[in-house]
PDB file of C-alpha atoms in Angstrom:
ATOM      1  CA  UNK A   1      74.298  42.585 -81.845  1.00 46.00           C
ATOM      2  CA  UNK A   2      71.848  44.547 -79.652  1.00 49.00           C
ATOM      3  CA  UNK A   3      72.385  44.126 -75.934  1.00 48.00           C
ATOM      4  CA  UNK A   4      68.951  42.625 -75.344  1.00 43.00           C
ATOM      5  CA  UNK A   5      69.736  39.755 -77.744  1.00 46.00           C
ATOM      6  CA  UNK A   6      72.994  38.847 -76.073  1.00 51.00           C
ATOM      7  CA  UNK A   7      72.743  36.101 -73.516  1.00 47.00           C
ATOM      8  CA  UNK A   8      73.810  36.845 -70.010  1.00 44.00           C
ATOM      9  CA  UNK A   9      74.324  34.410 -67.169  1.00 45.00           C
ATOM     10  CA  UNK A  10      71.318  33.847 -64.957  1.00 47.00           C
ATOM     11  CA  UNK A  11      71.664  35.496 -61.558  1.00 46.00           C
ATOM     12  CA  UNK A  12      72.252  33.226 -58.582  1.00 51.00           C
ATOM     13  CA  UNK A  13      69.144  32.429 -56.563  1.00 55.00           C
ATOM     14  CA  UNK A  14      71.118  33.044 -53.377  1.00 56.00           C
ATOM     15  CA  UNK A  15      74.594  34.416 -52.798  1.00 61.00           C
ATOM     16  CA  UNK A  16      77.098  31.564 -52.669  1.00 64.00           C
ATOM     17  CA  UNK A  17      78.212  32.381 -49.118  1.00 69.00           C
ATOM     18  CA  UNK A  18      74.611  31.878 -47.918  1.00 85.00           C
ATOM     19  CA  UNK A  19      74.212  28.330 -49.234  1.00 89.00           C
ATOM     20  CA  UNK A  20      75.365  26.798 -45.955  1.00 89.00           C
ATOM     21  CA  UNK A  21      72.821  28.866 -44.041  1.00 93.00           C
ATOM     22  CA  UNK A  22      70.063  27.747 -46.412  1.00 93.00           C
ATOM     23  CA  UNK A  23      70.924  24.100 -45.764  1.00 95.00           C
ATOM     24  CA  UNK A  24      71.149  24.684 -42.015  1.00 95.00           C
ATOM     25  CA  UNK A  25      67.624  26.121 -42.100  1.00 96.00           C
ATOM     26  CA  UNK A  26      66.385  23.232 -44.256  1.00 97.00           C
ATOM     27  CA  UNK A  27      67.742  20.627 -41.832  1.00 97.00           C
ATOM     28  CA  UNK A  28      66.241  22.471 -38.854  1.00 97.00           C
ATOM     29  CA  UNK A  29      62.803  22.501 -40.521  1.00 97.00           C
ATOM     30  CA  UNK A  30      62.761  18.844 -41.572  1.00 98.00           C
ATOM     31  CA  UNK A  31      63.990  17.879 -38.106  1.00 97.00           C
ATOM     32  CA  UNK A  32      61.001  19.711 -36.573  1.00 96.00           C
ATOM     33  CA  UNK A  33      58.759  17.807 -38.986  1.00 97.00           C
ATOM     34  CA  UNK A  34      60.250  14.472 -37.931  1.00 96.00           C
ATOM     35  CA  UNK A  35      61.649  13.653 -41.381  1.00 97.00           C
ATOM     36  CA  UNK A  36      64.383  11.045 -41.458  1.00 97.00           C
ATOM     37  CA  UNK A  37      67.515  11.301 -43.625  1.00 97.00           C
ATOM     38  CA  UNK A  38      65.941   9.298 -46.459  1.00 97.00           C
ATOM     39  CA  UNK A  39      63.024  11.726 -46.729  1.00 97.00           C
ATOM     40  CA  UNK A  40      65.223  14.815 -46.344  1.00 98.00           C
ATOM     41  CA  UNK A  41      67.536  13.557 -49.074  1.00 97.00           C
ATOM     42  CA  UNK A  42      64.629  12.992 -51.467  1.00 97.00           C
ATOM     43  CA  UNK A  43      63.282  16.456 -50.717  1.00 97.00           C
ATOM     44  CA  UNK A  44      66.667  17.889 -51.720  1.00 97.00           C
ATOM     45  CA  UNK A  45      66.537  16.112 -55.081  1.00 96.00           C
ATOM     46  CA  UNK A  46      68.341  12.921 -54.090  1.00 96.00           C
ATOM     47  CA  UNK A  47      71.945  14.139 -54.019  1.00 96.00           C
ATOM     48  CA  UNK A  48      74.676  11.536 -53.665  1.00 96.00           C
ATOM     49  CA  UNK A  49      74.681  10.036 -50.178  1.00 97.00           C
ATOM     50  CA  UNK A  50      78.180  11.331 -49.436  1.00 96.00           C
ATOM     51  CA  UNK A  51      77.195  14.832 -50.587  1.00 96.00           C
ATOM     52  CA  UNK A  52      74.049  14.766 -48.450  1.00 96.00           C
ATOM     53  CA  UNK A  53      75.998  13.852 -45.301  1.00 96.00           C
ATOM     54  CA  UNK A  54      78.658  16.463 -46.092  1.00 95.00           C
ATOM     55  CA  UNK A  55      75.878  19.047 -46.324  1.00 95.00           C
ATOM     56  CA  UNK A  56      74.404  17.817 -43.069  1.00 95.00           C
ATOM     57  CA  UNK A  57      77.801  18.232 -41.379  1.00 93.00           C
ATOM     58  CA  UNK A  58      78.016  21.801 -42.670  1.00 90.00           C
ATOM     59  CA  UNK A  59      80.534  21.108 -45.434  1.00 91.00           C
ATOM     60  CA  UNK A  60      78.817  23.042 -48.195  1.00 89.00           C
ATOM     61  CA  UNK A  61      80.130  24.364 -51.462  1.00 85.00           C
ATOM     62  CA  UNK A  62      78.011  25.980 -54.123  1.00 88.00           C
ATOM     63  CA  UNK A  63      74.584  24.350 -54.235  1.00 93.00           C
ATOM     64  CA  UNK A  64      72.815  23.580 -57.522  1.00 93.00           C
ATOM     65  CA  UNK A  65      69.963  25.951 -58.399  1.00 93.00           C
ATOM     66  CA  UNK A  66      67.491  23.036 -58.216  1.00 95.00           C
ATOM     67  CA  UNK A  67      68.534  22.351 -54.621  1.00 95.00           C
ATOM     68  CA  UNK A  68      68.121  26.015 -53.717  1.00 94.00           C
ATOM     69  CA  UNK A  69      64.632  26.031 -55.254  1.00 96.00           C
ATOM     70  CA  UNK A  70      63.706  22.968 -53.213  1.00 97.00           C
ATOM     71  CA  UNK A  71      64.979  24.587 -50.016  1.00 96.00           C
ATOM     72  CA  UNK A  72      62.963  27.691 -50.908  1.00 96.00           C
ATOM     73  CA  UNK A  73      59.797  25.635 -51.246  1.00 97.00           C
ATOM     74  CA  UNK A  74      60.407  23.967 -47.873  1.00 97.00           C
ATOM     75  CA  UNK A  75      60.998  27.358 -46.233  1.00 96.00           C
ATOM     76  CA  UNK A  76      57.785  28.685 -47.798  1.00 95.00           C
ATOM     77  CA  UNK A  77      55.841  25.652 -46.596  1.00 97.00           C
ATOM     78  CA  UNK A  78      57.177  26.126 -43.084  1.00 96.00           C
ATOM     79  CA  UNK A  79      56.275  29.827 -43.112  1.00 94.00           C
ATOM     80  CA  UNK A  80      52.762  29.138 -44.402  1.00 94.00           C
ATOM     81  CA  UNK A  81      52.223  26.583 -41.643  1.00 95.00           C
ATOM     82  CA  UNK A  82      53.291  29.147 -39.031  1.00 92.00           C
ATOM     83  CA  UNK A  83      50.667  31.537 -40.424  1.00 90.00           C
ATOM     84  CA  UNK A  84      47.846  28.981 -40.682  1.00 90.00           C
ATOM     85  CA  UNK A  85      48.422  27.442 -37.231  1.00 91.00           C
ATOM     86  CA  UNK A  86      48.869  29.602 -34.148  1.00 87.00           C
ATOM     87  CA  UNK A  87      50.225  26.585 -32.267  1.00 94.00           C
ATOM     88  CA  UNK A  88      53.759  25.644 -33.409  1.00 94.00           C
ATOM     89  CA  UNK A  89      53.190  22.015 -32.400  1.00 95.00           C
ATOM     90  CA  UNK A  90      50.206  21.793 -34.763  1.00 95.00           C
ATOM     91  CA  UNK A  91      52.190  23.476 -37.533  1.00 96.00           C
ATOM     92  CA  UNK A  92      55.092  21.040 -37.101  1.00 96.00           C
ATOM     93  CA  UNK A  93      52.846  17.965 -36.975  1.00 97.00           C
ATOM     94  CA  UNK A  94      50.783  18.887 -40.073  1.00 97.00           C
ATOM     95  CA  UNK A  95      53.293  17.423 -42.589  1.00 97.00           C
ATOM     96  CA  UNK A  96      53.017  14.008 -40.885  1.00 96.00           C
ATOM     97  CA  UNK A  97      49.222  13.807 -40.861  1.00 96.00           C
ATOM     98  CA  UNK A  98      47.371  12.093 -43.741  1.00 97.00           C
ATOM     99  CA  UNK A  99      45.641  14.594 -46.010  1.00 95.00           C
ATOM    100  CA  UNK A 100      42.797  13.914 -48.446  1.00 95.00           C
ATOM    101  CA  UNK A 101      44.138  16.626 -50.774  1.00 93.00           C
ATOM    102  CA  UNK A 102      47.205  14.435 -51.354  1.00 94.00           C
ATOM    103  CA  UNK A 103      45.322  11.194 -51.925  1.00 94.00           C
ATOM    104  CA  UNK A 104      45.377  10.267 -48.252  1.00 96.00           C
ATOM    105  CA  UNK A 105      49.152  10.326 -48.013  1.00 96.00           C
ATOM    106  CA  UNK A 106      50.956  12.688 -45.697  1.00 97.00           C
ATOM    107  CA  UNK A 107      52.222  16.000 -47.062  1.00 97.00           C
ATOM    108  CA  UNK A 108      55.714  14.842 -46.068  1.00 97.00           C
ATOM    109  CA  UNK A 109      55.343  11.767 -48.295  1.00 97.00           C
ATOM    110  CA  UNK A 110      54.179  13.994 -51.146  1.00 97.00           C
ATOM    111  CA  UNK A 111      57.136  16.346 -50.648  1.00 97.00           C
ATOM    112  CA  UNK A 112      59.499  13.349 -50.696  1.00 96.00           C
ATOM    113  CA  UNK A 113      58.081  11.908 -53.924  1.00 95.00           C
ATOM    114  CA  UNK A 114      61.192  13.241 -55.628  1.00 86.00           C
ATOM    115  CA  UNK A 115      60.101  15.929 -58.075  1.00 94.00           C
ATOM    116  CA  UNK A 116      60.260  19.636 -57.337  1.00 95.00           C
ATOM    117  CA  UNK A 117      56.628  19.849 -58.472  1.00 96.00           C
ATOM    118  CA  UNK A 118      55.664  17.749 -55.442  1.00 96.00           C
ATOM    119  CA  UNK A 119      57.077  20.440 -53.166  1.00 97.00           C
ATOM    120  CA  UNK A 120      55.302  23.069 -55.272  1.00 97.00           C
ATOM    121  CA  UNK A 121      51.977  21.246 -54.887  1.00 96.00           C
ATOM    122  CA  UNK A 122      52.209  21.268 -51.089  1.00 97.00           C
ATOM    123  CA  UNK A 123      53.248  24.925 -51.123  1.00 96.00           C
ATOM    124  CA  UNK A 124      50.315  25.852 -53.414  1.00 95.00           C
ATOM    125  CA  UNK A 125      47.875  23.984 -51.157  1.00 95.00           C
ATOM    126  CA  UNK A 126      49.076  25.898 -48.099  1.00 95.00           C
ATOM    127  CA  UNK A 127      49.172  29.229 -49.932  1.00 90.00           C
ATOM    128  CA  UNK A 128      45.514  28.716 -50.831  1.00 90.00           C
ATOM    129  CA  UNK A 129      44.689  27.801 -47.215  1.00 85.00           C
ATOM    130  CA  UNK A 130      46.374  30.896 -45.845  1.00 76.00           C
ATOM    131  CA  UNK A 131      44.997  33.284 -48.488  1.00 75.00           C
ATOM    132  CA  UNK A 132      42.618  34.977 -46.025  1.00 66.00           C
ATOM    133  CA  UNK A 133      45.601  35.839 -43.784  1.00 55.00           C
ATOM    134  CA  UNK A 134      48.037  37.062 -46.422  1.00 50.00           C
TER     135      UNK A 134
END
């Protein structure tokens, strides 16, 4: 069978030894945004409660690819906010302010709706807003 027809395992999104650092960054960001544990857990894809608190305590094994994607979206949202707003306090408060683009709900509520596409929608909105600066 030709090599290009043989299946190969998908590469990891992030080296396994960096998963703990990714979660540490995620928790630092959502803390700055004022998200409680319920919201943070939903943003991560609703892992088991025990798993979530283990992650929060720094006890991290290999994270699922979906969780890593979600963390990547949150990191991208945070970065976009830092570009759009020169004042870090404004950037950190934006996710908690109602937004007409999200039906009047806060971006944080949209991100916590549970599906990875909700995180993607907030990221796309901010990417469009920062387009002149990128």
